[in-house]
mmCIF file of C-alpha atoms and ligand atoms in Angstrom:
data_model
loop_
_atom_site.group_PDB
_atom_site.id
_atom_site.type_symbol
_atom_site.label_atom_id
_atom_site.label_comp_id
_atom_site.label_asym_id
_atom_site.label_seq_id
_atom_site.Cartn_x
_atom_site.Cartn_y
_atom_site.Cartn_z
ATOM 1 C CA UNK A 295 0.000 0.000 0.000
ATOM 2 C CA UNK A 296 1.274 3.445 -0.840
ATOM 3 C CA UNK A 297 0.047 6.706 0.620
ATOM 4 C CA UNK A 298 -0.301 10.257 -0.568
ATOM 5 C CA UNK A 299 2.955 11.008 1.272
ATOM 6 C CA UNK A 300 4.664 8.234 -0.708
ATOM 7 C CA UNK A 301 3.445 9.842 -3.939
ATOM 8 C CA UNK A 302 4.848 13.203 -2.881
ATOM 9 C CA UNK A 303 8.220 11.662 -2.096
ATOM 10 C CA UNK A 304 8.303 9.795 -5.409
ATOM 11 C CA UNK A 305 7.496 13.044 -7.255
ATOM 12 C CA UNK A 306 10.458 14.556 -5.503
ATOM 13 C CA UNK A 307 12.644 11.613 -6.563
ATOM 14 C CA UNK A 308 11.477 12.137 -10.167
ATOM 15 C CA UNK A 309 12.399 15.827 -10.009
ATOM 16 C CA UNK A 310 15.824 14.879 -8.663
ATOM 17 C CA UNK A 311 16.280 12.305 -11.427
ATOM 18 C CA UNK A 312 15.806 15.049 -14.013
ATOM 19 C CA UNK A 313 19.004 16.672 -12.809
ATOM 20 C CA UNK A 314 20.891 13.796 -14.420
ATOM 21 C CA UNK A 315 19.143 13.937 -17.792
ATOM 22 C CA UNK A 316 22.034 15.642 -19.579
ATOM 23 C CA UNK A 317 24.861 13.744 -17.901
ATOM 24 C CA UNK A 318 24.006 10.189 -16.745
ATOM 25 C CA UNK A 319 23.960 8.526 -20.181
ATOM 26 C CA UNK A 320 24.380 5.752 -21.133
ATOM 27 C CA UNK A 321 22.971 5.110 -17.681
ATOM 28 C CA UNK A 322 19.324 5.983 -17.120
ATOM 29 C CA UNK A 323 18.935 9.037 -14.873
ATOM 30 C CA UNK A 324 17.446 7.996 -11.563
ATOM 31 C CA UNK A 325 16.484 9.864 -8.388
ATOM 32 C CA UNK A 326 16.437 8.599 -4.804
ATOM 33 C CA UNK A 327 15.021 10.102 -1.606
ATOM 34 C CA UNK A 328 15.566 8.595 1.873
ATOM 35 C CA UNK A 329 12.968 9.381 4.527
ATOM 36 C CA UNK A 330 12.787 8.613 8.245
ATOM 37 C CA UNK A 331 9.725 9.525 10.354
ATOM 38 C CA UNK A 332 8.387 11.785 7.623
ATOM 39 C CA UNK A 333 11.678 13.666 7.241
ATOM 40 C CA UNK A 334 14.058 13.611 4.280
ATOM 41 C CA UNK A 335 17.480 12.464 5.504
ATOM 42 C CA UNK A 336 19.285 12.071 2.179
ATOM 43 C CA UNK A 337 18.774 12.382 -1.554
ATOM 44 C CA UNK A 338 20.698 11.872 -4.738
ATOM 45 C CA UNK A 339 20.605 11.385 -8.488
ATOM 46 C CA UNK A 340 22.641 9.347 -10.962
ATOM 47 C CA UNK A 341 26.101 10.811 -11.472
ATOM 48 C CA UNK A 342 27.873 11.012 -14.855
ATOM 49 C CA UNK A 343 28.701 7.609 -16.361
ATOM 50 C CA UNK A 344 30.990 5.553 -14.135
ATOM 51 C CA UNK A 345 29.972 7.590 -11.091
ATOM 52 C CA UNK A 346 27.616 6.739 -8.259
ATOM 53 C CA UNK A 347 24.095 5.561 -8.819
ATOM 54 C CA UNK A 348 21.305 7.625 -7.237
ATOM 55 C CA UNK A 349 20.913 5.330 -4.210
ATOM 56 C CA UNK A 350 24.602 5.543 -3.263
ATOM 57 C CA UNK A 351 24.489 9.341 -3.504
ATOM 58 C CA UNK A 352 21.473 9.391 -1.198
ATOM 59 C CA UNK A 353 23.012 6.908 1.275
ATOM 60 C CA UNK A 354 26.212 8.947 1.423
ATOM 61 C CA UNK A 355 24.222 12.148 1.960
ATOM 62 C CA UNK A 356 22.245 10.521 4.788
ATOM 63 C CA UNK A 357 25.241 9.046 6.585
ATOM 64 C CA UNK A 358 22.986 6.818 8.658
ATOM 65 C CA UNK A 359 20.046 5.329 6.758
ATOM 66 C CA UNK A 360 18.931 2.775 9.363
ATOM 67 C CA UNK A 361 15.160 2.293 9.328
ATOM 68 C CA UNK A 362 14.515 4.669 6.417
ATOM 69 C CA UNK A 363 12.184 4.344 3.448
ATOM 70 C CA UNK A 364 13.922 4.751 0.077
ATOM 71 C CA UNK A 365 11.964 6.193 -2.859
ATOM 72 C CA UNK A 366 13.705 5.280 -6.108
ATOM 73 C CA UNK A 367 12.524 6.043 -9.647
ATOM 74 C CA UNK A 368 14.066 2.812 -10.988
ATOM 75 C CA UNK A 369 14.520 -0.604 -9.406
ATOM 76 C CA UNK A 370 17.834 -0.663 -7.515
ATOM 77 C CA UNK A 371 20.443 -2.628 -9.435
ATOM 78 C CA UNK A 372 21.460 -6.135 -8.435
ATOM 79 C CA UNK A 373 24.629 -6.434 -10.476
ATOM 80 C CA UNK A 374 28.224 -5.389 -10.142
ATOM 81 C CA UNK A 375 28.766 -3.029 -13.065
ATOM 82 C CA UNK A 376 30.902 0.085 -13.012
ATOM 83 C CA UNK A 377 29.517 0.488 -9.474
ATOM 84 C CA UNK A 378 28.342 -2.005 -6.880
ATOM 85 C CA UNK A 379 24.805 -3.384 -6.538
ATOM 86 C CA UNK A 380 22.558 -0.697 -5.042
ATOM 87 C CA UNK A 381 20.145 -3.326 -3.655
ATOM 88 C CA UNK A 382 22.999 -4.681 -1.476
ATOM 89 C CA UNK A 383 23.979 -1.171 -0.376
ATOM 90 C CA UNK A 384 20.391 -0.399 0.700
ATOM 91 C CA UNK A 385 20.204 -3.688 2.646
ATOM 92 C CA UNK A 386 23.595 -3.115 4.300
ATOM 93 C CA UNK A 387 22.535 0.389 5.321
ATOM 94 C CA UNK A 388 19.471 -0.992 7.105
ATOM 95 C CA UNK A 389 16.833 0.595 4.837
ATOM 96 C CA UNK A 390 13.565 -1.041 5.874
ATOM 97 C CA UNK A 391 11.221 -0.137 3.009
ATOM 98 C CA UNK A 392 11.895 0.551 -0.667
ATOM 99 C CA UNK A 393 9.307 2.181 -2.940
ATOM 100 C CA UNK A 394 10.165 1.894 -6.628
ATOM 101 C CA UNK A 395 8.481 3.546 -9.622
ATOM 102 C CA UNK A 396 9.424 0.976 -12.267
ATOM 103 C CA UNK A 397 11.362 -2.242 -12.769
ATOM 104 C CA UNK A 398 14.707 -1.945 -14.537
ATOM 105 C CA UNK A 399 14.221 -2.965 -18.196
ATOM 106 C CA UNK A 400 17.900 -3.965 -18.223
ATOM 107 C CA UNK A 401 17.733 -7.783 -18.503
ATOM 108 C CA UNK A 402 20.664 -8.215 -16.106
ATOM 109 C CA UNK A 403 18.651 -6.463 -13.387
ATOM 110 C CA UNK A 404 14.991 -7.002 -14.436
ATOM 111 C CA UNK A 405 13.339 -7.905 -11.123
ATOM 112 C CA UNK A 406 16.489 -9.270 -9.442
ATOM 113 C CA UNK A 407 17.015 -6.058 -7.482
ATOM 114 C CA UNK A 408 13.505 -6.296 -6.027
ATOM 115 C CA UNK A 409 13.986 -10.026 -5.288
ATOM 116 C CA UNK A 410 17.185 -9.317 -3.407
ATOM 117 C CA UNK A 411 15.479 -6.688 -1.261
ATOM 118 C CA UNK A 412 12.521 -8.978 -0.499
ATOM 119 C CA UNK A 413 14.816 -11.884 0.354
ATOM 120 C CA UNK A 414 16.569 -9.644 2.879
ATOM 121 C CA UNK A 415 13.247 -8.843 4.557
ATOM 122 C CA UNK A 416 12.901 -5.324 3.146
ATOM 123 C CA UNK A 417 9.325 -4.180 2.456
ATOM 124 C CA UNK A 418 9.044 -3.461 -1.292
ATOM 125 C CA UNK A 419 6.440 -1.575 -3.349
ATOM 126 C CA UNK A 420 6.780 -1.226 -7.115
ATOM 127 C CA UNK A 421 4.796 0.833 -9.634
ATOM 128 C CA UNK A 422 4.239 4.180 -7.924
ATOM 129 C CA UNK A 423 4.210 6.918 -10.634
ATOM 130 C CA UNK A 424 5.421 4.305 -13.095
ATOM 131 C CA UNK A 425 4.165 6.130 -16.212
ATOM 132 C CA UNK A 426 6.021 9.307 -15.208
ATOM 133 C CA UNK A 427 9.204 7.342 -14.522
ATOM 134 C CA UNK A 428 9.000 5.557 -17.869
ATOM 135 C CA UNK A 429 8.366 8.797 -19.747
ATOM 136 C CA UNK A 430 11.611 10.170 -18.375
ATOM 137 C CA UNK A 431 13.900 7.501 -19.861
ATOM 138 C CA UNK A 432 12.310 6.435 -23.179
ATOM 139 C CA UNK A 433 15.659 5.981 -24.920
ATOM 140 C CA UNK A 434 17.093 3.670 -22.267
ATOM 141 C CA UNK A 435 13.877 1.623 -22.170
ATOM 142 C CA UNK A 436 13.829 1.345 -25.970
ATOM 143 C CA UNK A 437 17.482 0.264 -26.106
ATOM 144 C CA UNK A 438 16.932 -2.400 -23.445
ATOM 145 C CA UNK A 439 13.658 -3.721 -24.884
ATOM 146 C CA UNK A 440 14.228 -3.442 -28.639
ATOM 147 C CA UNK A 441 17.988 -3.255 -28.986
ATOM 148 C CA UNK A 442 17.788 0.267 -30.400
ATOM 149 C CA UNK A 443 17.546 3.645 -28.681
ATOM 150 C CA UNK A 444 14.901 6.242 -29.429
ATOM 151 C CA UNK A 445 15.411 8.005 -32.746
ATOM 152 C CA UNK A 446 14.030 11.505 -32.847
ATOM 153 C CA UNK A 447 14.090 13.876 -35.821
ATOM 154 C CA UNK A 448 14.168 17.589 -35.183
ATOM 155 C CA UNK A 449 12.768 19.759 -37.948
ATOM 156 C CA UNK A 450 12.087 23.480 -38.249
ATOM 157 C CA UNK A 451 9.482 24.783 -40.630
ATOM 158 C CA UNK A 452 7.314 27.735 -41.581
ATOM 159 C CA UNK A 453 3.517 27.603 -41.282
ATOM 160 C CA UNK A 454 3.480 26.577 -44.958
ATOM 161 C CA UNK A 455 5.703 23.598 -44.106
ATOM 162 C CA UNK A 456 8.929 24.870 -45.683
ATOM 163 C CA UNK A 457 12.384 24.299 -44.257
ATOM 164 C CA UNK A 458 14.763 26.200 -46.544
ATOM 165 C CA UNK A 459 14.672 28.506 -49.526
ATOM 166 C CA UNK A 460 15.372 26.923 -52.917
ATOM 167 C CA UNK A 461 18.925 28.293 -52.595
ATOM 168 C CA UNK A 462 19.368 26.275 -49.400
ATOM 169 C CA UNK A 463 19.278 29.396 -47.217
ATOM 170 C CA UNK A 464 17.628 28.477 -43.916
ATOM 171 C CA UNK A 465 19.136 30.565 -41.127
ATOM 172 C CA UNK A 466 17.060 31.274 -39.167
ATOM 173 C CA UNK A 467 13.521 30.014 -39.357
ATOM 174 C CA UNK A 468 12.890 29.752 -35.628
ATOM 175 C CA UNK A 469 13.601 32.202 -32.827
ATOM 176 C CA UNK A 470 16.170 32.090 -30.011
ATOM 177 C CA UNK A 471 13.955 30.185 -27.535
ATOM 178 C CA UNK A 472 13.364 27.345 -30.011
ATOM 179 C CA UNK A 473 17.077 27.243 -30.786
ATOM 180 C CA UNK A 474 17.863 26.973 -27.061
ATOM 181 C CA UNK A 475 15.313 24.162 -26.893
ATOM 182 C CA UNK A 476 17.252 22.374 -29.646
ATOM 183 C CA UNK A 477 20.449 22.859 -27.648
ATOM 184 C CA UNK A 478 18.783 21.025 -24.761
ATOM 185 C CA UNK A 479 17.605 18.270 -27.128
ATOM 186 C CA UNK A 480 21.204 17.867 -28.257
ATOM 187 C CA UNK A 481 22.412 17.806 -24.664
ATOM 188 C CA UNK A 482 20.131 14.900 -23.795
ATOM 189 C CA UNK A 483 21.158 12.943 -26.900
ATOM 190 C CA UNK A 484 23.979 10.435 -27.215
ATOM 191 C CA UNK A 485 24.408 11.026 -30.944
ATOM 192 C CA UNK A 486 23.358 13.597 -33.553
ATOM 193 C CA UNK A 487 22.896 12.317 -37.075
ATOM 194 C CA UNK A 488 23.032 14.527 -40.131
ATOM 195 C CA UNK A 489 23.707 14.345 -43.859
ATOM 196 C CA UNK A 490 26.647 15.759 -45.765
ATOM 197 C CA UNK A 491 24.264 18.167 -47.549
ATOM 198 C CA UNK A 492 23.577 19.906 -44.238
ATOM 199 C CA UNK A 493 27.308 20.029 -43.462
ATOM 200 C CA UNK A 494 28.122 21.514 -46.879
ATOM 201 C CA UNK A 495 25.178 23.912 -46.839
ATOM 202 C CA UNK A 496 25.200 25.213 -43.269
ATOM 203 C CA UNK A 497 28.674 24.295 -41.940
ATOM 204 C CA UNK A 498 26.822 23.363 -38.758
ATOM 205 C CA UNK A 499 28.761 22.599 -35.578
ATOM 206 C CA UNK A 500 26.164 20.266 -33.978
ATOM 207 C CA UNK A 501 27.681 20.867 -30.550
ATOM 208 C CA UNK A 502 26.188 21.636 -27.154
ATOM 209 C CA UNK A 503 27.113 25.154 -26.085
ATOM 210 C CA UNK A 504 26.927 25.955 -22.406
ATOM 211 C CA UNK A 505 25.860 29.580 -22.930
ATOM 212 C CA UNK A 506 23.155 28.660 -25.434
ATOM 213 C CA UNK A 507 21.368 26.056 -23.291
ATOM 214 C CA UNK A 508 19.436 28.632 -21.314
ATOM 215 C CA UNK A 509 19.651 26.525 -18.148
ATOM 216 C CA UNK A 510 20.625 27.449 -14.575
ATOM 217 C CA UNK A 511 24.461 27.713 -14.470
ATOM 218 C CA UNK A 512 25.117 24.467 -12.552
ATOM 219 C CA UNK A 513 22.854 22.460 -14.883
ATOM 220 C CA UNK A 514 24.357 24.082 -17.984
ATOM 221 C CA UNK A 515 27.886 23.285 -16.793
ATOM 222 C CA UNK A 516 26.959 19.633 -16.192
ATOM 223 C CA UNK A 517 25.211 19.404 -19.567
ATOM 224 C CA UNK A 518 28.174 20.852 -21.461
ATOM 225 C CA UNK A 519 30.682 18.491 -19.843
ATOM 226 C CA UNK A 520 30.025 15.970 -22.566
ATOM 227 C CA UNK A 521 29.302 16.312 -26.263
ATOM 228 C CA UNK A 522 27.130 13.931 -28.272
ATOM 229 C CA UNK A 523 28.790 12.016 -31.109
ATOM 230 C CA UNK A 524 28.307 13.826 -34.430
ATOM 231 C CA UNK A 525 27.446 11.333 -37.157
ATOM 232 C CA UNK A 526 27.611 12.516 -40.761
ATOM 233 C CA UNK A 527 26.178 10.354 -43.534
ATOM 234 C CA UNK A 528 28.651 11.153 -46.250
ATOM 235 C CA UNK A 529 28.741 8.302 -48.757
ATOM 236 C CA UNK A 530 31.325 9.972 -51.042
ATOM 237 C CA UNK A 531 33.379 11.517 -48.189
ATOM 238 C CA UNK A 532 32.741 15.063 -49.317
ATOM 239 C CA UNK A 533 33.043 16.623 -45.835
ATOM 240 C CA UNK A 534 35.805 19.255 -46.154
ATOM 241 C CA UNK A 535 38.620 18.805 -43.615
ATOM 242 C CA UNK A 536 37.986 22.410 -42.547
ATOM 243 C CA UNK A 537 34.280 21.804 -41.760
ATOM 244 C CA UNK A 538 33.120 22.704 -38.255
ATOM 245 C CA UNK A 539 32.039 19.103 -37.654
ATOM 246 C CA UNK A 540 35.726 18.151 -37.920
ATOM 247 C CA UNK A 541 37.001 20.898 -35.619
ATOM 248 C CA UNK A 542 37.634 18.477 -32.747
ATOM 249 C CA UNK A 543 35.223 20.249 -30.386
ATOM 250 C CA UNK A 544 33.191 17.019 -30.226
ATOM 251 C CA UNK A 545 33.741 13.476 -31.493
ATOM 252 C CA UNK A 546 32.650 12.946 -35.109
ATOM 253 C CA UNK A 547 32.063 9.867 -37.222
ATOM 254 C CA UNK A 548 31.877 10.010 -40.998
ATOM 255 C CA UNK A 549 29.750 7.200 -42.437
ATOM 256 C CA UNK A 550 30.699 6.483 -46.005
ATOM 257 C CA UNK A 551 30.360 3.983 -48.814
ATOM 258 C CA UNK A 552 32.692 0.985 -48.391
ATOM 259 C CA UNK A 553 33.744 1.549 -52.018
ATOM 260 C CA UNK A 554 34.997 5.071 -51.334
ATOM 261 C CA UNK A 555 38.555 5.545 -50.121
ATOM 262 C CA UNK A 556 39.339 8.424 -47.771
ATOM 263 C CA UNK A 557 41.714 11.106 -48.987
ATOM 264 C CA UNK A 558 45.185 11.334 -47.474
ATOM 265 C CA UNK A 559 44.067 14.592 -45.875
ATOM 266 C CA UNK A 560 41.190 12.908 -44.031
ATOM 267 C CA UNK A 561 43.452 10.076 -42.893
ATOM 268 C CA UNK A 562 46.095 12.547 -41.698
ATOM 269 C CA UNK A 563 43.410 14.412 -39.749
ATOM 270 C CA UNK A 564 42.607 11.136 -37.922
ATOM 271 C CA UNK A 565 38.894 11.383 -38.673
ATOM 272 C CA UNK A 566 36.830 8.440 -37.383
ATOM 273 C CA UNK A 567 35.046 6.651 -40.177
ATOM 274 C CA UNK A 568 32.434 3.931 -40.488
ATOM 275 C CA UNK A 569 32.332 2.276 -43.915
ATOM 276 C CA UNK A 570 28.790 1.124 -44.694
ATOM 277 C CA UNK A 571 27.300 -0.984 -47.459
ATOM 278 C CA UNK A 572 24.674 0.544 -49.660
ATOM 279 C CA UNK A 573 21.020 -0.246 -49.056
ATOM 280 C CA UNK A 574 18.507 1.030 -51.592
ATOM 281 C CA UNK A 575 19.442 4.506 -52.773
ATOM 282 C CA UNK A 576 21.684 5.356 -49.827
ATOM 283 C CA UNK A 577 23.883 3.978 -47.101
ATOM 284 C CA UNK A 578 22.687 1.185 -44.839
ATOM 285 C CA UNK A 579 21.000 3.270 -42.150
ATOM 286 C CA UNK A 580 20.137 0.217 -40.060
ATOM 287 C CA UNK A 581 23.825 -0.662 -39.830
ATOM 288 C CA UNK A 582 24.527 2.924 -38.762
ATOM 289 C CA UNK A 583 21.916 2.623 -35.991
ATOM 290 C CA UNK A 584 23.337 -0.768 -34.967
ATOM 291 C CA UNK A 585 26.700 0.899 -34.537
ATOM 292 C CA UNK A 586 25.104 3.547 -32.301
ATOM 293 C CA UNK A 587 23.354 0.829 -30.279
ATOM 294 C CA UNK A 588 26.671 -0.917 -29.724
ATOM 295 C CA UNK A 589 27.909 2.432 -28.451
ATOM 296 C CA UNK A 590 25.021 2.439 -25.925
ATOM 297 C CA UNK A 591 23.177 5.371 -27.483
ATOM 298 C CA UNK A 592 19.858 5.849 -25.701
ATOM 299 C CA UNK A 593 18.602 8.932 -27.508
ATOM 300 C CA UNK A 594 19.571 9.661 -31.089
ATOM 301 C CA UNK A 595 18.755 13.021 -32.639
ATOM 302 C CA UNK A 596 18.475 13.419 -36.404
ATOM 303 C CA UNK A 597 19.152 17.011 -37.426
ATOM 304 C CA UNK A 598 19.196 16.848 -41.163
ATOM 305 C CA UNK A 599 17.707 18.115 -44.361
ATOM 306 C CA UNK A 600 14.537 16.743 -45.952
ATOM 307 C CA UNK A 601 16.238 13.832 -47.761
ATOM 308 C CA UNK A 602 17.723 11.956 -44.812
ATOM 309 C CA UNK A 603 14.755 12.640 -42.525
ATOM 310 C CA UNK A 604 12.370 11.500 -45.288
ATOM 311 C CA UNK A 605 14.397 8.346 -45.971
ATOM 312 C CA UNK A 606 14.490 7.457 -42.290
ATOM 313 C CA UNK A 607 10.755 8.010 -41.922
ATOM 314 C CA UNK A 608 10.011 5.821 -44.939
ATOM 315 C CA UNK A 609 12.185 3.044 -43.529
ATOM 316 C CA UNK A 610 10.273 3.235 -40.250
ATOM 317 C CA UNK A 611 13.398 4.334 -38.380
ATOM 318 C CA UNK A 612 11.965 7.470 -36.776
ATOM 319 C CA UNK A 613 10.270 7.009 -33.427
ATOM 320 C CA UNK A 614 9.442 10.664 -32.936
ATOM 321 C CA UNK A 615 9.299 13.954 -34.817
ATOM 322 C CA UNK A 616 9.912 17.252 -33.080
ATOM 323 C CA UNK A 617 8.765 19.985 -35.394
ATOM 324 C CA UNK A 618 9.258 23.659 -34.592
ATOM 325 C CA UNK A 619 6.786 25.767 -36.506
ATOM 326 C CA UNK A 620 7.714 29.404 -36.964
ATOM 327 C CA UNK A 621 5.075 32.088 -37.560
ATOM 328 C CA UNK A 622 6.225 32.785 -41.131
ATOM 329 C CA UNK A 623 5.435 31.819 -44.693
ATOM 330 C CA UNK A 624 8.370 30.861 -46.880
ATOM 331 C CA UNK A 625 6.559 30.473 -50.175
ATOM 332 C CA UNK A 626 5.995 27.772 -52.718
ATOM 333 C CA UNK A 627 9.530 27.558 -54.137
ATOM 334 C CA UNK A 628 11.015 26.755 -50.761
ATOM 335 C CA UNK A 629 11.927 23.208 -49.722
ATOM 336 C CA UNK A 630 9.483 20.862 -48.011
ATOM 337 C CA UNK A 631 9.767 19.469 -44.488
ATOM 338 C CA UNK A 632 10.547 15.968 -45.696
ATOM 339 C CA UNK A 633 11.405 14.453 -49.047
ATOM 340 C CA UNK A 634 8.544 12.007 -49.182
ATOM 341 C CA UNK A 635 7.398 11.181 -52.695
ATOM 342 C CA UNK A 636 3.779 10.103 -52.184
ATOM 343 C CA UNK A 637 1.043 10.237 -54.809
ATOM 344 C CA UNK A 638 -2.115 8.837 -53.323
ATOM 345 C CA UNK A 639 -4.085 9.594 -50.185
ATOM 346 C CA UNK A 640 -3.788 5.922 -49.255
ATOM 347 C CA UNK A 641 -0.025 6.457 -48.861
ATOM 348 C CA UNK A 642 -0.196 9.329 -46.410
ATOM 349 C CA UNK A 643 1.705 8.810 -43.176
ATOM 350 C CA UNK A 644 -0.521 9.088 -40.111
ATOM 351 C CA UNK A 645 0.941 10.926 -37.138
ATOM 352 C CA UNK A 646 -0.153 11.056 -33.559
ATOM 353 C CA UNK A 647 0.478 14.490 -32.088
ATOM 354 C CA UNK A 648 1.508 13.902 -28.490
ATOM 355 C CA UNK A 649 2.235 17.453 -27.480
ATOM 356 C CA UNK A 650 2.067 20.941 -28.900
ATOM 357 C CA UNK A 651 3.276 24.000 -27.047
ATOM 358 C CA UNK A 652 4.614 27.475 -27.556
ATOM 359 C CA UNK A 653 8.385 27.928 -27.358
ATOM 360 C CA UNK A 654 9.002 31.660 -27.561
ATOM 361 C CA UNK A 655 7.253 32.872 -30.698
ATOM 362 C CA UNK A 656 7.374 29.412 -32.291
ATOM 363 C CA UNK A 657 5.347 26.248 -31.703
ATOM 364 C CA UNK A 658 6.833 22.871 -30.897
ATOM 365 C CA UNK A 659 4.919 19.858 -32.153
ATOM 366 C CA UNK A 660 5.893 16.427 -30.839
ATOM 367 C CA UNK A 661 4.491 13.668 -33.010
ATOM 368 C CA UNK A 662 4.973 9.942 -33.410
ATOM 369 C CA UNK A 663 4.280 7.990 -36.584
ATOM 370 C CA UNK A 664 0.892 6.400 -35.934
HETATM 371 C C1 AOF B 788 20.468 1.982 -10.072
HETATM 372 N N1 AOF B 788 20.551 3.312 -9.788
HETATM 373 O O1 AOF B 788 20.948 5.426 -10.406
HETATM 374 C C2 AOF B 788 20.976 3.792 -12.076
HETATM 375 C C3 AOF B 788 20.830 2.405 -12.366
HETATM 376 O O2 AOF B 788 27.525 0.250 -15.272
HETATM 377 P P1 AOF B 788 26.801 0.635 -14.039
HETATM 378 O O3 AOF B 788 27.282 -0.040 -12.810
HETATM 379 O O4 AOF B 788 26.703 2.133 -13.849
HETATM 380 O O5 AOF B 788 25.299 0.083 -14.193
HETATM 381 C C4 AOF B 788 24.479 0.532 -15.221
HETATM 382 C C5 AOF B 788 23.100 -0.100 -15.091
HETATM 383 O O6 AOF B 788 22.526 0.192 -13.816
HETATM 384 C C6 AOF B 788 22.113 0.479 -16.092
HETATM 385 O O7 AOF B 788 22.151 -0.202 -17.309
HETATM 386 C C7 AOF B 788 20.776 0.293 -15.385
HETATM 387 O O8 AOF B 788 20.323 -1.032 -15.526
HETATM 388 C C8 AOF B 788 21.151 0.527 -13.938
HETATM 389 N N2 AOF B 788 20.968 1.959 -13.633
HETATM 390 N N3 AOF B 788 20.541 1.561 -11.354
HETATM 391 O O9 AOF B 788 20.336 1.166 -9.155
HETATM 392 C C9 AOF B 788 20.820 4.227 -10.728
HETATM 393 N N4 AOF B 788 21.265 4.694 -13.044
HETATM 394 ZN ZN1 ZN B 789 22.657 0.800 -8.825
#
């Protein structure tokens, strides 16, 4: 049985967990609150990869956790990974009750953490605010359950659905608040995927910039401590060595056709490359995503032009679209949101709009293919 007080404490644990959303990956970000006699005695959230799990942070903060109730947003781990099993640490500290929001979808934990606690005589409750906890770590859950993280395409368009002028000119469609929102999307992603057309056209940097995140200073500093991997689909290796994506400010991977040899200049620059076979009219995008899975990428952001985003949508590789709609009209010669050659109404792609909200003067639409 859980009470209204339990719900309040779990909400607090969820808010704490959010503090790790830009830094815990590939770990899921988790929050933990320790309470004795209605008073919080310790709390913590998942530290950057390799660091303490939320429970250990909370136990250390409490000092003495004898007889406490622990509220944890994810089942405490039962395995020895980069850090020790949290279930054992809670038992050793004398925690008498553990309230958990959701089971760990990681098959090496999956219920074992709860079993361990029960076997040690700890009172266990699981499922409090489960939907909220799951919504916080969709990429980790997807990677554990399906073997692939969550792939999200970010697109910016005018009210008439245009993303660039015919010349390719596209800076800027959206306002500063939407661009800061994109910075935060980047910061919570493990990888950012783009096409060479975007690199050649915009000379984009695809980095997380501390000043541009528009977050409280401590959160911004934590978020900018790591940079997502920049992945450029560049079958013919046309990325110029002087491009911003090769400036060393973040790791970059050039995906290219196995048949194409890198130039001496690219080799000398030590650029990471992933040769891919061709599949259909382009590179094997599934193999690219498999590579990112092997690299433990929970959230993958596609920031590309209409061709790559359209191809990924048609292959069923996009789990989510985030579309920023600016209050402008760009006219009928401008480029469409996605390159999606459809002719008949029967072919139209249904979308489920999950959220729509104002971001500065723009609107952000979050949709999933239906
Ligand atoms: C917890 N508390 O705060 C988190 C957990 O390699 P390690 O040792 O860091 O373990 C990673 C796994 O631990 C991760 O895949 C997930 O199953 C779990 N994450 N568990 O008890 C936490 N972040
Ligand atoms: Zn743990």
